[in-house]
Amino acid sequence: MLHTREKSDLLVIMETLAIRGTLSNKQQQYLQHLQKGFAGEQSFDQMTTQLNDNFFILNDLFLQPHLSNAFQIDSMILTGKTLYLYEIKNYSGEYYYGEEMLVKIPDFKVSNPLIQVQNTKNKLTIFLKELRYDIEIKAYAAYVHPEFTLFNAPKHEGMLLPSQLKNHFIKIEKESKPLTAIQKKFAADLIDYQTDPMPFANDIPNYSFASLRKGIGCEECSSLDLELYRTYYHCRSCDYENPINSALLSCIKEYQRLFPNDKLTAAILYIWCAEMVSKKRIQRMLKLLV
C-alpha cells in the first residue's frame, strides 16, 4: 500500500470542537456524517489489506493535474494493466434506486454514486492521458454497510453491494499478476501529484481561542479529564494511561491544526493545556518539533 488513509483535517477539527467547544444539532449531524463516511472507508480498507502483494492500493488521493481541476479519489487498486477505482459509500437502511438519485425511505435523497464515480473516472482518464499512461480503468460505487438495502437496483457492473464485495476481491486477486517496474513508476507518479484538499473553512463553525475548553486530551477517548503523575497520565473517563509527553505532543499538534497562523509559544500553550504542565516542559517539547 503506497498511500494510506488518515482522518481529514476537517473531521479532526470537528471532533476537536465537539470536545472543546459546543456544536449545534446540525453541526453534530454533520460530524456524524463525516465519522460514518470515514468508518465506511476503514471497512473497505480492511477488505483490501487482505489482498496479496500483486497490488498497489492508493487511498484518499487528492490529485492536482496541470491542465484540469483537482479531484478526490476514495480508493484505487492497481494490478496488472487495470486500475480499479472506487467511490465508497457507507449508507445504511432501505433505499430505492433511481438513475439520478437514491431515495431513502421515507423521503431522504442522495445523488446516485454511479454518477459520482463516472465523473471521477472521466477526470482520471484525462489526467492519465496528460501523464501519457494508457491503462484500463474500471470504476465502482462500493456500498460497504452490511445493513444497506437497495430496492429496484439494476444489474450494473459498476455497482458493488455489500454481499458482492468479497467475491469481487476474490476475482481480481485471481486475475492479478506481479507488478512491473513501469506500474511501480505509475503509482509513484500519482503520489507526486497528491496535493492538500481544497479549503473547507465554510464547512466548520466559527471558533476562537477564548471560546474553547482548555486542557490536555486523552489519546484514547479525547476526554480532558486527566490525572497527571510525574511521567504519565491517567484518564478518569476511560482509565487509559500513557506518557505525559505523548499527550502533550498531541495537544500541541491539535493547537496547530486549529490555529495554523498563530505562533507557537510556551506561554500560549501553557494556557491551552490549562496550566497542567510547566512552561519548561512545553518549551522542551517545542525544541523537539523544530
GROMACS .gro file of C-alpha atoms in nm, residues 65-199:
model
  135
   65PRO     CA    1  -0.334   1.782  -1.269
   66HIS     CA    2  -0.156   2.059  -1.457
   67LEU     CA    3  -0.431   2.101  -1.717
   68SER     CA    4  -0.752   2.048  -1.519
   69ASN     CA    5  -0.915   2.093  -1.179
   70ALA     CA    6  -0.816   1.893  -0.874
   71PHE     CA    7  -1.027   1.591  -0.784
   72GLN     CA    8  -1.056   1.342  -0.500
   73ILE     CA    9  -1.044   0.961  -0.511
   74ASP     CA   10  -1.162   0.740  -0.225
   75SER     CA   11  -0.959   0.435  -0.324
   76MET     CA   12  -0.770   0.286  -0.620
   77ILE     CA   13  -0.622  -0.058  -0.672
   78LEU     CA   14  -0.358  -0.109  -0.940
   79THR     CA   15  -0.289  -0.459  -1.066
   80GLY     CA   16  -0.155  -0.577  -1.400
   81LYS     CA   17  -0.291  -0.349  -1.671
   82THR     CA   18  -0.606  -0.249  -1.486
   83LEU     CA   19  -0.678   0.035  -1.246
   84TYR     CA   20  -0.978  -0.024  -1.018
   85LEU     CA   21  -1.143   0.295  -0.897
   86TYR     CA   22  -1.385   0.302  -0.602
   87GLU     CA   23  -1.636   0.552  -0.467
   88ILE     CA   24  -1.705   0.425  -0.114
   89LYS     CA   25  -2.046   0.471   0.047
   90ASN     CA   26  -2.142   0.374   0.400
   91TYR     CA   27  -2.518   0.416   0.361
   92SER     CA   28  -2.739   0.211   0.593
   93GLY     CA   29  -3.109   0.137   0.578
   94GLU     CA   30  -3.352   0.091   0.289
   95TYR     CA   31  -3.312   0.289  -0.034
   96TYR     CA   32  -3.485   0.289  -0.371
   97TYR     CA   33  -3.270   0.312  -0.681
   98GLY     CA   34  -3.307   0.598  -0.927
   99GLU     CA   35  -3.081   0.685  -1.220
  100GLU     CA   36  -3.007   1.029  -1.074
  101MET     CA   37  -3.092   0.987  -0.705
  102LEU     CA   38  -3.119   0.721  -0.438
  103VAL     CA   39  -3.422   0.770  -0.213
  104LYS     CA   40  -3.406   0.654   0.147
  105ILE     CA   41  -3.740   0.558   0.295
  106PRO     CA   42  -3.936   0.775   0.361
  107ASP     CA   43  -3.805   1.084   0.179
  108PHE     CA   44  -3.426   1.138   0.213
  109LYS     CA   45  -3.242   1.169  -0.121
  110VAL     CA   46  -2.877   1.142  -0.222
  111SER     CA   47  -2.705   1.163  -0.558
  112ASN     CA   48  -2.652   0.832  -0.734
  113PRO     CA   49  -2.291   0.728  -0.657
  114LEU     CA   50  -2.264   0.576  -1.006
  115ILE     CA   51  -2.277   0.931  -1.143
  116GLN     CA   52  -2.012   1.043  -0.896
  117VAL     CA   53  -1.772   0.760  -0.976
  118GLN     CA   54  -1.821   0.807  -1.352
  119ASN     CA   55  -1.731   1.175  -1.317
  120THR     CA   56  -1.419   1.077  -1.123
  121LYS     CA   57  -1.332   0.818  -1.387
  122ASN     CA   58  -1.361   1.080  -1.661
  123LYS     CA   59  -1.129   1.316  -1.474
  124LEU     CA   60  -0.881   1.038  -1.405
  125THR     CA   61  -0.885   0.931  -1.772
  126ILE     CA   62  -0.796   1.284  -1.883
  127PHE     CA   63  -0.526   1.303  -1.617
  128LEU     CA   64  -0.365   0.976  -1.726
  129LYS     CA   65  -0.353   1.099  -2.084
  130GLU     CA   66  -0.173   1.407  -1.956
  131LEU     CA   67   0.081   1.174  -1.792
  132ARG     CA   68   0.100   0.964  -2.113
  133TYR     CA   69  -0.024   0.646  -1.950
  134ASP     CA   70  -0.253   0.403  -2.129
  135ILE     CA   71  -0.428   0.192  -1.868
  136GLU     CA   72  -0.777   0.046  -1.841
  137ILE     CA   73  -0.994   0.195  -1.567
  138LYS     CA   74  -1.280   0.004  -1.408
  139ALA     CA   75  -1.494   0.220  -1.180
  140TYR     CA   76  -1.724   0.106  -0.900
  141ALA     CA   77  -1.965   0.251  -0.648
  142ALA     CA   78  -1.894   0.032  -0.342
  143TYR     CA   79  -2.158   0.008  -0.068
  144VAL     CA   80  -1.989  -0.127   0.245
  145HIS     CA   81  -2.252  -0.116   0.521
  146PRO     CA   82  -2.390  -0.468   0.593
  147GLU     CA   83  -2.736  -0.326   0.668
  148PHE     CA   84  -2.774  -0.144   0.335
  149THR     CA   85  -3.064  -0.247   0.109
  150LEU     CA   86  -3.120  -0.105  -0.241
  151PHE     CA   87  -3.459  -0.182  -0.392
  152ASN     CA   88  -3.506  -0.185  -0.772
  153ALA     CA   89  -3.130  -0.191  -0.822
  154PRO     CA   90  -3.037  -0.277  -1.181
  155LYS     CA   91  -2.772  -0.532  -1.268
  156HIS     CA   92  -2.485  -0.292  -1.320
  157GLU     CA   93  -2.121  -0.396  -1.339
  158GLY     CA   94  -2.017  -0.069  -1.175
  159MET     CA   95  -2.220  -0.130  -0.860
  160LEU     CA   96  -2.090  -0.336  -0.567
  161LEU     CA   97  -2.345  -0.418  -0.298
  162PRO     CA   98  -2.225  -0.539   0.044
  163SER     CA   99  -2.287  -0.904  -0.044
  164GLN     CA  100  -2.079  -0.870  -0.363
  165LEU     CA  101  -1.761  -0.717  -0.220
  166LYS     CA  102  -1.596  -1.039  -0.102
  167ASN     CA  103  -1.636  -1.214  -0.438
  168HIS     CA  104  -1.522  -0.900  -0.620
  169PHE     CA  105  -1.188  -0.900  -0.439
  170ILE     CA  106  -1.150  -1.276  -0.480
  171LYS     CA  107  -1.199  -1.232  -0.855
  172ILE     CA  108  -0.944  -0.954  -0.903
  173GLU     CA  109  -0.698  -1.139  -0.682
  174LYS     CA  110  -0.720  -1.444  -0.907
  175GLU     CA  111  -0.653  -1.227  -1.212
  176SER     CA  112  -0.359  -1.043  -1.056
  177LYS     CA  113  -0.001  -1.068  -1.176
  178PRO     CA  114   0.325  -0.944  -1.021
  179LEU     CA  115   0.371  -0.571  -1.060
  180THR     CA  116   0.631  -0.443  -1.305
  181ALA     CA  117   0.873  -0.152  -1.275
  182ILE     CA  118   0.651   0.053  -1.509
  183GLN     CA  119   0.349   0.002  -1.283
  184LYS     CA  120   0.551   0.097  -0.978
  185LYS     CA  121   0.661   0.417  -1.154
  186PHE     CA  122   0.299   0.488  -1.244
  187ALA     CA  123   0.193   0.462  -0.880
  188ALA     CA  124   0.482   0.686  -0.773
  189ASP     CA  125   0.383   0.945  -1.037
  190LEU     CA  126   0.030   0.959  -0.898
  191ILE     CA  127   0.163   1.018  -0.549
  192ASP     CA  128   0.375   1.305  -0.684
  193TYR     CA  129   0.055   1.481  -0.792
  194GLN     CA  130  -0.102   1.445  -0.449
  195THR     CA  131  -0.198   1.783  -0.305
  196ASP     CA  132  -0.377   1.915   0.001
  197PRO     CA  133  -0.759   1.919  -0.015
  198MET     CA  134  -0.930   2.243  -0.109
  199PRO     CA  135  -1.012   2.486   0.172
   0.00000   0.00000   0.00000
